[in-house]
mmCIF file with all atom_site columns, C-alpha atoms in Angstrom:
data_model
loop_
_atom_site.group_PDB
_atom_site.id
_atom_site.type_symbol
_atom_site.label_atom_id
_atom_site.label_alt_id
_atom_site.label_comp_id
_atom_site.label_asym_id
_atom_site.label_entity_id
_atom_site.label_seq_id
_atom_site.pdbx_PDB_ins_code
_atom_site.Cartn_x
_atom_site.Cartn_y
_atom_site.Cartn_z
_atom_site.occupancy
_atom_site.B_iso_or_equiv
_atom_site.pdbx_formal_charge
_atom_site.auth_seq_id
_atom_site.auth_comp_id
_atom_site.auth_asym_id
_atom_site.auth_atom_id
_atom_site.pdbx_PDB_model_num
ATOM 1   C CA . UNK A 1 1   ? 49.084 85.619  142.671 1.00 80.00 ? 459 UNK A CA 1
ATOM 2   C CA . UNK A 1 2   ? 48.763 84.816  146.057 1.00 86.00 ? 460 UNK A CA 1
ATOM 3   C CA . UNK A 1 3   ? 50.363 81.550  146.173 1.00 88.00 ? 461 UNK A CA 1
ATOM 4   C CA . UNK A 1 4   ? 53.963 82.523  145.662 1.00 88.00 ? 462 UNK A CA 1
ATOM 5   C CA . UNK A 1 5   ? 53.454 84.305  148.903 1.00 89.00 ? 463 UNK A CA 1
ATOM 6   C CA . UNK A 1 6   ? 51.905 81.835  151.001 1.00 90.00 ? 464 UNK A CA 1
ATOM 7   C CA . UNK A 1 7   ? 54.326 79.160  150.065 1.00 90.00 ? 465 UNK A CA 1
ATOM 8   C CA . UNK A 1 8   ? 57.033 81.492  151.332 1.00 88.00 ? 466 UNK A CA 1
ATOM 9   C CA . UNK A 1 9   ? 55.403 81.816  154.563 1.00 90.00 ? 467 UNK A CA 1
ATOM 10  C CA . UNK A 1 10  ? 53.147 84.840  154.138 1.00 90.00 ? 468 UNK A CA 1
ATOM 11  C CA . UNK A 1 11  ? 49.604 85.140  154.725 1.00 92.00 ? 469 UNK A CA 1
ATOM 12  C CA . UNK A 1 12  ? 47.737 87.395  152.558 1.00 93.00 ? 470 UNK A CA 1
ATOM 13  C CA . UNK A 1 13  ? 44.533 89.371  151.886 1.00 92.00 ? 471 UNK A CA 1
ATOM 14  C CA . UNK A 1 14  ? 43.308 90.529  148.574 1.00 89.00 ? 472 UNK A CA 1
ATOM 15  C CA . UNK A 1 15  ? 42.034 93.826  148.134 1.00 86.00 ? 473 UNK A CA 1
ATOM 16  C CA . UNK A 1 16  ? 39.968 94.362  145.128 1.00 82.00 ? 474 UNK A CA 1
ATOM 17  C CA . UNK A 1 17  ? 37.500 97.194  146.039 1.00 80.00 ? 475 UNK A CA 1
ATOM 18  C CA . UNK A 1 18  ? 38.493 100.866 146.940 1.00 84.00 ? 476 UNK A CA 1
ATOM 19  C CA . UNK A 1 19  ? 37.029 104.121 148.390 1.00 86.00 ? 477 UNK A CA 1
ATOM 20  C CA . UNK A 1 20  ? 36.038 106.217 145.494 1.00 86.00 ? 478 UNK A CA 1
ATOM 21  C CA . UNK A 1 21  ? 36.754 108.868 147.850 1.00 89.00 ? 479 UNK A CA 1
ATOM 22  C CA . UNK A 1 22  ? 40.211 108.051 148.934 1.00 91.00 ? 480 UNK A CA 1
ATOM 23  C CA . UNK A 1 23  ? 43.445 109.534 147.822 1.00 94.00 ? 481 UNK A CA 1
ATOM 24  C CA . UNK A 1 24  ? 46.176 107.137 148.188 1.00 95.00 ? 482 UNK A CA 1
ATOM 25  C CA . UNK A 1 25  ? 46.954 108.873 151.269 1.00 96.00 ? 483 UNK A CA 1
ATOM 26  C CA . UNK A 1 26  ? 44.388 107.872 152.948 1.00 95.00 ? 484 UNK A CA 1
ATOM 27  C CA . UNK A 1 27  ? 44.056 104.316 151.915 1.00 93.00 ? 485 UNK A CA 1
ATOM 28  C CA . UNK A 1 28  ? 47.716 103.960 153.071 1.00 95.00 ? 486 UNK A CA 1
ATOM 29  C CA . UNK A 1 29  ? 46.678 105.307 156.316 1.00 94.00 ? 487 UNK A CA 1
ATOM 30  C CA . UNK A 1 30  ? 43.556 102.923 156.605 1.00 91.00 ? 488 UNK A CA 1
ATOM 31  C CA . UNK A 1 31  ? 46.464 99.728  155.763 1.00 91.00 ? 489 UNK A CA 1
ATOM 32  C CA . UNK A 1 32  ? 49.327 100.949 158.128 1.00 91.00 ? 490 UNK A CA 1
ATOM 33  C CA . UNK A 1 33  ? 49.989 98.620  160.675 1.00 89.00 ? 491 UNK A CA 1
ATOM 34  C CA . UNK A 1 34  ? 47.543 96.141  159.267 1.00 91.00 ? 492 UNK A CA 1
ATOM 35  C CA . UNK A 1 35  ? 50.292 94.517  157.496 1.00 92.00 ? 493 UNK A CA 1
ATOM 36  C CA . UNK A 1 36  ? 54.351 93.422  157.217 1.00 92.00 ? 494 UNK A CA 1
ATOM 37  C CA . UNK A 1 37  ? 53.854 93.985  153.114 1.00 94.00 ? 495 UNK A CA 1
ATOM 38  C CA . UNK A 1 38  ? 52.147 95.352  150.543 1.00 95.00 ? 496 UNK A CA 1
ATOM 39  C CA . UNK A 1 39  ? 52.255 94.018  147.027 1.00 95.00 ? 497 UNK A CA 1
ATOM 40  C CA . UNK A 1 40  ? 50.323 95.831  144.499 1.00 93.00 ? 498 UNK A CA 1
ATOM 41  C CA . UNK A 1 41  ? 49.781 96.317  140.607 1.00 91.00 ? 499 UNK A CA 1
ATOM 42  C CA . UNK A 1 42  ? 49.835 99.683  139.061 1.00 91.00 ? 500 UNK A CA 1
ATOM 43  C CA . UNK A 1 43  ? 46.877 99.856  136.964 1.00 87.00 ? 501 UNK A CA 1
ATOM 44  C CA . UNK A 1 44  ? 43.779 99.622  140.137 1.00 86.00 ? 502 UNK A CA 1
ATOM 45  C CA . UNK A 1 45  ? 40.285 100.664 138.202 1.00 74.00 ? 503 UNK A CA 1
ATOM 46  C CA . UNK A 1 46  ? 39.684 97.544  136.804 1.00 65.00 ? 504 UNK A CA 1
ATOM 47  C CA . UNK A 1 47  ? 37.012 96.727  139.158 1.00 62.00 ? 505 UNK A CA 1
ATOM 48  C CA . UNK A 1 48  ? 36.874 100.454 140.786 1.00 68.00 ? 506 UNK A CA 1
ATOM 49  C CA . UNK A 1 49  ? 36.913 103.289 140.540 1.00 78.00 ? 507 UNK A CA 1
ATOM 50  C CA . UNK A 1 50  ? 40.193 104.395 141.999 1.00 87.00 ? 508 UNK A CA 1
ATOM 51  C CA . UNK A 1 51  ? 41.847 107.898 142.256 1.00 87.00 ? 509 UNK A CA 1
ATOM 52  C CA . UNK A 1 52  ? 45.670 106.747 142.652 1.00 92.00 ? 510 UNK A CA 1
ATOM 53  C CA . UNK A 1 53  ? 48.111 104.413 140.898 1.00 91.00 ? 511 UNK A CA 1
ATOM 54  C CA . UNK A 1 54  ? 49.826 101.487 142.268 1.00 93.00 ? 512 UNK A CA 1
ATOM 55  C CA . UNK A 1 55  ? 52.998 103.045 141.509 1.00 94.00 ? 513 UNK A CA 1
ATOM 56  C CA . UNK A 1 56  ? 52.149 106.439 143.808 1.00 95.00 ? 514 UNK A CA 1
ATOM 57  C CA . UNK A 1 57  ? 50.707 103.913 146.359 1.00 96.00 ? 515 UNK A CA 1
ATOM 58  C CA . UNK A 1 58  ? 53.290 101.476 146.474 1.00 97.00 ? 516 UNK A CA 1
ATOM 59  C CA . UNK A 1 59  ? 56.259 104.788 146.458 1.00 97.00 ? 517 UNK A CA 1
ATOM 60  C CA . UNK A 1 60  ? 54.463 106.518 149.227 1.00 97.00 ? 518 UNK A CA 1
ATOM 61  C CA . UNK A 1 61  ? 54.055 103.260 151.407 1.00 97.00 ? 519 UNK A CA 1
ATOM 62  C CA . UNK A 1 62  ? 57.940 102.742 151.182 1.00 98.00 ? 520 UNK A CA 1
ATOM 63  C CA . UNK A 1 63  ? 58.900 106.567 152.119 1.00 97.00 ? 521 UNK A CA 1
ATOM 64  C CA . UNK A 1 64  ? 56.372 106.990 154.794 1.00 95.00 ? 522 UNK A CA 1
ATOM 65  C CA . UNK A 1 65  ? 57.982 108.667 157.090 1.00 91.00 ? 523 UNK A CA 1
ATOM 66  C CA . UNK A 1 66  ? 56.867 107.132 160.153 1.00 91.00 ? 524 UNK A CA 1
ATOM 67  C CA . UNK A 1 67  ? 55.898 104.179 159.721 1.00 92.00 ? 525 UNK A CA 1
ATOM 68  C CA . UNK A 1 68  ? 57.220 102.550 155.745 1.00 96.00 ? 526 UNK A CA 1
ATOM 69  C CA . UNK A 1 69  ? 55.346 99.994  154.604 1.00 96.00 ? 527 UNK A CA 1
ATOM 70  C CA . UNK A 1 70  ? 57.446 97.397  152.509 1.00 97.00 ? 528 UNK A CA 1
ATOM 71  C CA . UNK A 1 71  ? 55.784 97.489  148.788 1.00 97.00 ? 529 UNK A CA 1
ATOM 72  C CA . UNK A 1 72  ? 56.326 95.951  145.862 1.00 96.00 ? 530 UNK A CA 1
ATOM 73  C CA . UNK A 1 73  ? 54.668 97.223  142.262 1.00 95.00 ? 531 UNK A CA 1
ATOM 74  C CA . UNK A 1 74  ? 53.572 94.610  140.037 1.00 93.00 ? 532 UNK A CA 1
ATOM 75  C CA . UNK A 1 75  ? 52.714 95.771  136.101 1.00 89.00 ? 533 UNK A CA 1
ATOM 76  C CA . UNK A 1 76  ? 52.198 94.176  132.627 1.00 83.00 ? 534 UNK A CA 1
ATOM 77  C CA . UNK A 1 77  ? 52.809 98.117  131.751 1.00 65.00 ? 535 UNK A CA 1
ATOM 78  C CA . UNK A 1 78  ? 56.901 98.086  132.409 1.00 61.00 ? 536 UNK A CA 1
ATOM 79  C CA . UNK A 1 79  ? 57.800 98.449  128.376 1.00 56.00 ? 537 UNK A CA 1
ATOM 80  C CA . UNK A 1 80  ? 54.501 100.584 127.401 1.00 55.00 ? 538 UNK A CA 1
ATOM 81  C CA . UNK A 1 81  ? 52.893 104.020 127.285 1.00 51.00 ? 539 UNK A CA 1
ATOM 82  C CA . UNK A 1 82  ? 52.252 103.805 131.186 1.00 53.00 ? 540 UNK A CA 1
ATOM 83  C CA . UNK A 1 83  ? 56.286 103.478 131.704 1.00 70.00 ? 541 UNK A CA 1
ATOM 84  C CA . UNK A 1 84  ? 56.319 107.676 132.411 1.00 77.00 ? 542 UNK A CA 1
ATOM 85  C CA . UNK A 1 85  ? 53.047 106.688 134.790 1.00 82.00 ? 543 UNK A CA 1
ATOM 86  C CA . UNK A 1 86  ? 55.570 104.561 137.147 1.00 91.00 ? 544 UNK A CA 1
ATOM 87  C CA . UNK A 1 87  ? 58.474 106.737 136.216 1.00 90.00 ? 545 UNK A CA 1
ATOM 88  C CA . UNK A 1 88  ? 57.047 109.771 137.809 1.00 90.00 ? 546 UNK A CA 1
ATOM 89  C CA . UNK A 1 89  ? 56.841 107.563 141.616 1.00 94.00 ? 547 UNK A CA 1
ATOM 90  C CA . UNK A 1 90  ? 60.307 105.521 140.470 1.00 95.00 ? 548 UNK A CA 1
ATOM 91  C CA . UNK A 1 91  ? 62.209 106.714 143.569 1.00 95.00 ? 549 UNK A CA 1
ATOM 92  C CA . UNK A 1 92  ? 60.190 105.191 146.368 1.00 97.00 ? 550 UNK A CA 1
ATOM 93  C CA . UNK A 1 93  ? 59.974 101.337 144.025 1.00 97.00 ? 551 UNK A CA 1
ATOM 94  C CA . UNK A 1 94  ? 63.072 99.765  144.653 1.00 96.00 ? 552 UNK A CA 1
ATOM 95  C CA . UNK A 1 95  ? 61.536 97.136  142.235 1.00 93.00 ? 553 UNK A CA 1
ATOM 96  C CA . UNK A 1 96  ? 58.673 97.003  139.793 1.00 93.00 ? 554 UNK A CA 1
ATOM 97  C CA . UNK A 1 97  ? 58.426 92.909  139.183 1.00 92.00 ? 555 UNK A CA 1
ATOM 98  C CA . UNK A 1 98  ? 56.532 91.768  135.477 1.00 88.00 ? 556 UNK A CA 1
ATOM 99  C CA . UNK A 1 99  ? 53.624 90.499  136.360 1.00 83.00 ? 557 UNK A CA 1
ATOM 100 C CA . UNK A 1 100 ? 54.691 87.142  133.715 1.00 78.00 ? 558 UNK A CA 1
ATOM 101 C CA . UNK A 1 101 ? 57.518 87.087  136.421 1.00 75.00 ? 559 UNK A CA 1
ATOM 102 C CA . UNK A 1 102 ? 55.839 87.473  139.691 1.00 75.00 ? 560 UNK A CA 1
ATOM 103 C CA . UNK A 1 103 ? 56.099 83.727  140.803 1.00 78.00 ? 561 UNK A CA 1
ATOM 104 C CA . UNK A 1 104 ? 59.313 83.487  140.463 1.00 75.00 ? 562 UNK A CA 1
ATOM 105 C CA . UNK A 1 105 ? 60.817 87.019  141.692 1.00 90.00 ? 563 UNK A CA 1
ATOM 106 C CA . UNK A 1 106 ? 58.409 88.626  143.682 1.00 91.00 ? 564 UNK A CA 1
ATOM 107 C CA . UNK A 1 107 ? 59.102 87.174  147.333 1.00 92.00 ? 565 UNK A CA 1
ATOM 108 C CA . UNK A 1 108 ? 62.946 88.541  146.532 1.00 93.00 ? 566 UNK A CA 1
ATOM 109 C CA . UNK A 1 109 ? 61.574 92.108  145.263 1.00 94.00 ? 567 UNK A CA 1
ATOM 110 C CA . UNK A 1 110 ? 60.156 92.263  149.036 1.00 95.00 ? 568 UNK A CA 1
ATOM 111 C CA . UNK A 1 111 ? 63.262 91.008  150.539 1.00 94.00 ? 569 UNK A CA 1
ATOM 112 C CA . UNK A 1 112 ? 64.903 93.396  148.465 1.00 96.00 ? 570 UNK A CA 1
ATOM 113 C CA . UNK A 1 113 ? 62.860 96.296  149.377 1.00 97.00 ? 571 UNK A CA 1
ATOM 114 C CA . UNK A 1 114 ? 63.064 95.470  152.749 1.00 96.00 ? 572 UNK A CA 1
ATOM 115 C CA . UNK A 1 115 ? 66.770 95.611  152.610 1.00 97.00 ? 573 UNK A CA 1
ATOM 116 C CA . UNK A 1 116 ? 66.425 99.048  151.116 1.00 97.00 ? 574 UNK A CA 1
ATOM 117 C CA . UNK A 1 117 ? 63.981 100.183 154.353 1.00 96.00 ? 575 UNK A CA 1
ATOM 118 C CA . UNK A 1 118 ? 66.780 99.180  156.472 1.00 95.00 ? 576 UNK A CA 1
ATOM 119 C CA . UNK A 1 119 ? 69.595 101.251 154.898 1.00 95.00 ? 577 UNK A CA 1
ATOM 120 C CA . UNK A 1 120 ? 71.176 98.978  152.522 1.00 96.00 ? 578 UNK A CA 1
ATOM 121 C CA . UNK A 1 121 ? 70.963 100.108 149.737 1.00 95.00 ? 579 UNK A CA 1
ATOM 122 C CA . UNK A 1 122 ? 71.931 97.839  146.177 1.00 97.00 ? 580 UNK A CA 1
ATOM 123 C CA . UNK A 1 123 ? 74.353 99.510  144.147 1.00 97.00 ? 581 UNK A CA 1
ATOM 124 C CA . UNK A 1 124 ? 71.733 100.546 141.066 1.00 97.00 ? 582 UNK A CA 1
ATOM 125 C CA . UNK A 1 125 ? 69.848 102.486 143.768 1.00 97.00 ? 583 UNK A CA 1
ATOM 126 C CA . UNK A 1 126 ? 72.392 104.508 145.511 1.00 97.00 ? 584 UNK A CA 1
ATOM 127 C CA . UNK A 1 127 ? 71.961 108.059 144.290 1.00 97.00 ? 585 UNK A CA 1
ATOM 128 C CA . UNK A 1 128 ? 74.738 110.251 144.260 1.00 96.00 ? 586 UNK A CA 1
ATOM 129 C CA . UNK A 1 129 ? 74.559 114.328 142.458 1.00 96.00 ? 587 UNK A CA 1
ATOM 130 C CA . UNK A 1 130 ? 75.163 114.533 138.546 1.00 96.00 ? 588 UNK A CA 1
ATOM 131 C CA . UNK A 1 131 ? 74.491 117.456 136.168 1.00 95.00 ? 589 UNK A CA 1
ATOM 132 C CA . UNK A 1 132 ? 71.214 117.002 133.905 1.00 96.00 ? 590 UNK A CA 1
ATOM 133 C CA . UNK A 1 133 ? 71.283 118.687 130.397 1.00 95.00 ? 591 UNK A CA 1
ATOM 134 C CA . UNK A 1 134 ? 67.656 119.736 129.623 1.00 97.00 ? 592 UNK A CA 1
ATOM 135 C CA . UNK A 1 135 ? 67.105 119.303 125.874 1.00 97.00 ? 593 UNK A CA 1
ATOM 136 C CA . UNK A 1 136 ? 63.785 119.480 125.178 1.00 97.00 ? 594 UNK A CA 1
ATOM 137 C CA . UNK A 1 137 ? 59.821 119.086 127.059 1.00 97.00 ? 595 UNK A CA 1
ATOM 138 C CA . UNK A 1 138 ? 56.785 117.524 126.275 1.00 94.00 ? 596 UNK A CA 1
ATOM 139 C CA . UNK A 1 139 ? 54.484 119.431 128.785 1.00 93.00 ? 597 UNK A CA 1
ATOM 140 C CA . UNK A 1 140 ? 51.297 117.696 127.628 1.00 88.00 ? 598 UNK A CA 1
ATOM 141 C CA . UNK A 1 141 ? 50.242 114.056 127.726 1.00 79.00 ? 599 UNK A CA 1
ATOM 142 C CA . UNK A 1 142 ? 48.962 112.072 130.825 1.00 79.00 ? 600 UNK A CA 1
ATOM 143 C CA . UNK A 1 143 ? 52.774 112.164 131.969 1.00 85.00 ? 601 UNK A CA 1
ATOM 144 C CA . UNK A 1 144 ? 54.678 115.639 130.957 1.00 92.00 ? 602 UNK A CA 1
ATOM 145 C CA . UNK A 1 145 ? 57.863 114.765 130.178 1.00 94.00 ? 603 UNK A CA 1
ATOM 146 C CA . UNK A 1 146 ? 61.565 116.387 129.741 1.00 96.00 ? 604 UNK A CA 1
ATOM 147 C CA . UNK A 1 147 ? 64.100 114.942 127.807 1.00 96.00 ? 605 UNK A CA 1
ATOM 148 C CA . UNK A 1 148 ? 67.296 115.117 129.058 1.00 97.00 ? 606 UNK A CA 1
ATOM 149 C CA . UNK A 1 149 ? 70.991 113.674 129.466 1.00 97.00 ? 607 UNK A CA 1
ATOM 150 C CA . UNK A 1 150 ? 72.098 112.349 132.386 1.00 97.00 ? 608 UNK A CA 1
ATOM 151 C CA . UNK A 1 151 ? 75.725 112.845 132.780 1.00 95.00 ? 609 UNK A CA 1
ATOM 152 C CA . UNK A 1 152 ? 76.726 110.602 135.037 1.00 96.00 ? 610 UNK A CA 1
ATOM 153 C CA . UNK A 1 153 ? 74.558 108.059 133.508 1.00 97.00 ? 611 UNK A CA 1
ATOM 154 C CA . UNK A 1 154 ? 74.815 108.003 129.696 1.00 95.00 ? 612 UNK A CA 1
ATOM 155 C CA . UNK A 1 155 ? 76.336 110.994 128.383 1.00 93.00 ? 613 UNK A CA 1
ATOM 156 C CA . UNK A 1 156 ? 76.073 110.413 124.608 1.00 93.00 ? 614 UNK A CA 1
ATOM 157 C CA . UNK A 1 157 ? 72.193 108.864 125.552 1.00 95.00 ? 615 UNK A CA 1
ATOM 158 C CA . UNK A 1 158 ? 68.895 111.519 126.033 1.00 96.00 ? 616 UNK A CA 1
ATOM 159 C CA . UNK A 1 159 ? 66.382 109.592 128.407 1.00 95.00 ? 617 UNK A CA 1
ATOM 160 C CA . UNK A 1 160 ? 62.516 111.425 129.447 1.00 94.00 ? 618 UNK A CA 1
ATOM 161 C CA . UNK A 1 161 ? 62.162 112.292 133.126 1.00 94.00 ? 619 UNK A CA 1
ATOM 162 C CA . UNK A 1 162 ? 59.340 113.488 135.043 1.00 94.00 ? 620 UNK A CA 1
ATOM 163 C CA . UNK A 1 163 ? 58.586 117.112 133.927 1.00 95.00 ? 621 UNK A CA 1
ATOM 164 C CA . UNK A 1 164 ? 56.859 117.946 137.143 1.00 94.00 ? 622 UNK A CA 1
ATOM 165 C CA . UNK A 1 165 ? 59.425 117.734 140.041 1.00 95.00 ? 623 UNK A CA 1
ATOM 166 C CA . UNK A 1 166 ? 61.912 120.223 137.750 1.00 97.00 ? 624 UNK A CA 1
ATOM 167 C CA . UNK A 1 167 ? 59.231 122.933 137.382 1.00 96.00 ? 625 UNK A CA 1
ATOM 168 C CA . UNK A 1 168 ? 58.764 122.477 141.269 1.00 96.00 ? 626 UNK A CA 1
ATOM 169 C CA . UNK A 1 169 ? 61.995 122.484 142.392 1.00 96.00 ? 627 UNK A CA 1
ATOM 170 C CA . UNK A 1 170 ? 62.886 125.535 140.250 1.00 96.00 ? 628 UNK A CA 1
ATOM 171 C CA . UNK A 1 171 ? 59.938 127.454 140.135 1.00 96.00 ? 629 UNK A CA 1
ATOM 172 C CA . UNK A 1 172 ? 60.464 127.703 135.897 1.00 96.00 ? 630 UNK A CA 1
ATOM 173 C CA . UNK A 1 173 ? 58.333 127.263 133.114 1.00 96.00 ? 631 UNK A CA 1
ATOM 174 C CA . UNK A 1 174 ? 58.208 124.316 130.371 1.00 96.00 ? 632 UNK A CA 1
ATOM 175 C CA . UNK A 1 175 ? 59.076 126.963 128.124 1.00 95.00 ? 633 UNK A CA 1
ATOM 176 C CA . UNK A 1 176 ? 62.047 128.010 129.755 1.00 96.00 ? 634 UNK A CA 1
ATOM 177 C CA . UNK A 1 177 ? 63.851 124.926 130.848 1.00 96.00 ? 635 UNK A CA 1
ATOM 178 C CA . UNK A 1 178 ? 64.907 123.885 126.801 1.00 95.00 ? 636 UNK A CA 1
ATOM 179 C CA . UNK A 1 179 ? 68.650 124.210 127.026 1.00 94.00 ? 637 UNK A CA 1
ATOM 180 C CA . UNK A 1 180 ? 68.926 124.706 130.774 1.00 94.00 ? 638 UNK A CA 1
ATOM 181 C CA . UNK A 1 181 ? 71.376 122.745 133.460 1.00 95.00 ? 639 UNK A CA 1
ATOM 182 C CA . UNK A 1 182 ? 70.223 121.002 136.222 1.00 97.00 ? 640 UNK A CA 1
ATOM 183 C CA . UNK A 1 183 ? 71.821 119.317 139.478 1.00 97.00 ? 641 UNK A CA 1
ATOM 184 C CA . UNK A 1 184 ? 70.236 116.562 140.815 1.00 98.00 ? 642 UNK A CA 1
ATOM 185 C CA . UNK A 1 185 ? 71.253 112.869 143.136 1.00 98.00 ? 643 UNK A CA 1
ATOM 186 C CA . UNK A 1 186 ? 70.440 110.143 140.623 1.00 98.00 ? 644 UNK A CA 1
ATOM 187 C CA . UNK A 1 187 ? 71.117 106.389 140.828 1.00 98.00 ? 645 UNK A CA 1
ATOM 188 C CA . UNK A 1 188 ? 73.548 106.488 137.827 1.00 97.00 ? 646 UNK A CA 1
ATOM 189 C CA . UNK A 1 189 ? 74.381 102.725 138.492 1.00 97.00 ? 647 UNK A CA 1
ATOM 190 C CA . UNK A 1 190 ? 70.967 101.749 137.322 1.00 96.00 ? 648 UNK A CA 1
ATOM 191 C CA . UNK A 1 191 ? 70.909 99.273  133.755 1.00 93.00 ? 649 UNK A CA 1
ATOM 192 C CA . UNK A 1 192 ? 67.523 101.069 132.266 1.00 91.00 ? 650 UNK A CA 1
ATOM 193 C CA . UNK A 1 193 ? 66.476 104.507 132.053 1.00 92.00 ? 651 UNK A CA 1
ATOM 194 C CA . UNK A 1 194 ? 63.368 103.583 133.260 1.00 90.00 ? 652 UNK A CA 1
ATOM 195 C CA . UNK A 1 195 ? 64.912 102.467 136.841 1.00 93.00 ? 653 UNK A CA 1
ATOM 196 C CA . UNK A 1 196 ? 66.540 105.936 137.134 1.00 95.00 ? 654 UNK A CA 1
ATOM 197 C CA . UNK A 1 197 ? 65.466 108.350 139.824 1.00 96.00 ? 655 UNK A CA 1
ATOM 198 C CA . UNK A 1 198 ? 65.955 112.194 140.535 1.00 97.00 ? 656 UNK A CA 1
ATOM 199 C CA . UNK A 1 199 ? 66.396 113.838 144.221 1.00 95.00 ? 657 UNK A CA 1
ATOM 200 C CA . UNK A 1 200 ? 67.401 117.050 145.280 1.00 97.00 ? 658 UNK A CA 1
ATOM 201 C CA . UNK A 1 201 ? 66.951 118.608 141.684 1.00 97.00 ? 659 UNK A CA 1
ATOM 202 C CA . UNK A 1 202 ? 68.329 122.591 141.810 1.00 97.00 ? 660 UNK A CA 1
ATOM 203 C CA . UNK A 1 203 ? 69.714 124.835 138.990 1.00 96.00 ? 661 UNK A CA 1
ATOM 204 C CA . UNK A 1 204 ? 72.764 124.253 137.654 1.00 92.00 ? 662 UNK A CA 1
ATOM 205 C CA . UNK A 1 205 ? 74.848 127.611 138.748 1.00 86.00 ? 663 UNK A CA 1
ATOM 206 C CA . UNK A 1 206 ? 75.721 130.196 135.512 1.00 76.00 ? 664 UNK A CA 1
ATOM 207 C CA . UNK A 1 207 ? 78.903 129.658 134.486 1.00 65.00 ? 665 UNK A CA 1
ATOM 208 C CA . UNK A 1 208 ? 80.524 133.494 134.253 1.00 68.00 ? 666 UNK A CA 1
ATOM 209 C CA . UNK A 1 209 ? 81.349 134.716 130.907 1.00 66.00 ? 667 UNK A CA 1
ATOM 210 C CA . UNK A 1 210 ? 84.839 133.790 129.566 1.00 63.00 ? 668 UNK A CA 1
ATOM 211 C CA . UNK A 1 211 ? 85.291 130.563 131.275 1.00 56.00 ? 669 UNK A CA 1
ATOM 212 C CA . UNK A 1 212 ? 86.436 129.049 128.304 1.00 51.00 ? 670 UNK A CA 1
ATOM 213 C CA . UNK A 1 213 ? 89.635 131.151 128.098 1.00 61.00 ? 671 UNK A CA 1
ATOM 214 C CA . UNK A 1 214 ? 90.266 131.042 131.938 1.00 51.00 ? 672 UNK A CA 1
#
């Protein structure tokens, strides 16, 4: 996989082993400034044991605050069970590339994510604030889950979303979310539900009684 990136120009160094002990946190902080990229593939213990997923590694290395690290996620796992594993970590991957694509696509999936870094957003990843229709959660499972619809995005078409950033941005339980409104920034341009992202998630105000007849 490295030659794709040395015939553009890059020079590379493959990691392979991990720190049993290290979060992802601190294996981004042992990398920072070591290198102009990062490409990496979600699933890691293969050959390690690892406590973190290519997808939270490669999302935190592009939103560091101080110093973003231009990452690209790499996964046989796009169309599979580990789909809500990436999903959770979807708004800091501008692109996941399949790994039976990575010669061809990857050395544009870092230009493109370096474009992204600097501002420019493309339009399937501009994020702008929708309503969110909670219909039902799935609060077990290596990913807990909500199904929802996404206004701006498909309004006849329910999609799953991370359960965990709605419980912590408002402070409910699973149980209590069935049949609630939310408000959140999404990228409603994006083609697949599986490229969508959530920011800023909040309660949908109570509308007052009687707004119907007003």
């Amino acid at each position: 996989m490295a030659d794709p990136l040395q015939d553009a120009g890059y020079r590379t160094t493959i990691v392979t082993d991990f720190d049993p002990r290290q979060d992802a946190d601190q294996f981004l902080a042992s990398v920072l400034g070591e290198y102009d990229a990062l490409v990496c593939d979600h699933i890691l213990s293969g050959r390690s044991a690892v406590r973190f997923t290519g997808a939270e590694l490669v999302s935190k290395a592009n939103l560091h605050r101080e110093h973003p690290l231009p990452a690209v996620l790499i996964s046989s796992h796009a169309n599979t069970d580990q789909t809500g594993a990436i999903h959770r970590w979807r708004e800091g991957i501008p692109k996941v590339v399949d790994k039976s694509d990575f010669s061809d696509v990857v050395v544009e999936a870092i230009d493109f994510t370096l474009a992204e870094l600097s501002g420019k957003f493309a339009r399937e990843r501009r994020a702008f604030a929708t309503p969110i229709e909670v219909l039902d959660v799935m609060p077990s499972g290596e990913v807990p889950q909500a199904r929802v619809i996404v206004v701006g995005w498909r309004i006849a078409t329910s999609v799953w979303m991370p359960l965990e950033p709605i419980l912590h941005a408002t402070g409910l339980k699973p149980d209590e979310l069935r049949g609630r409104w939310l408000e959140a920034d999404v990228n409603c341009h994006a083609k697949n539900a599986a490229d969508l992202y959530y920011q800023n998630i909040s309660l949908a105000p109570e509308l007052p009684d009687g707004w119907l007849e007003a």
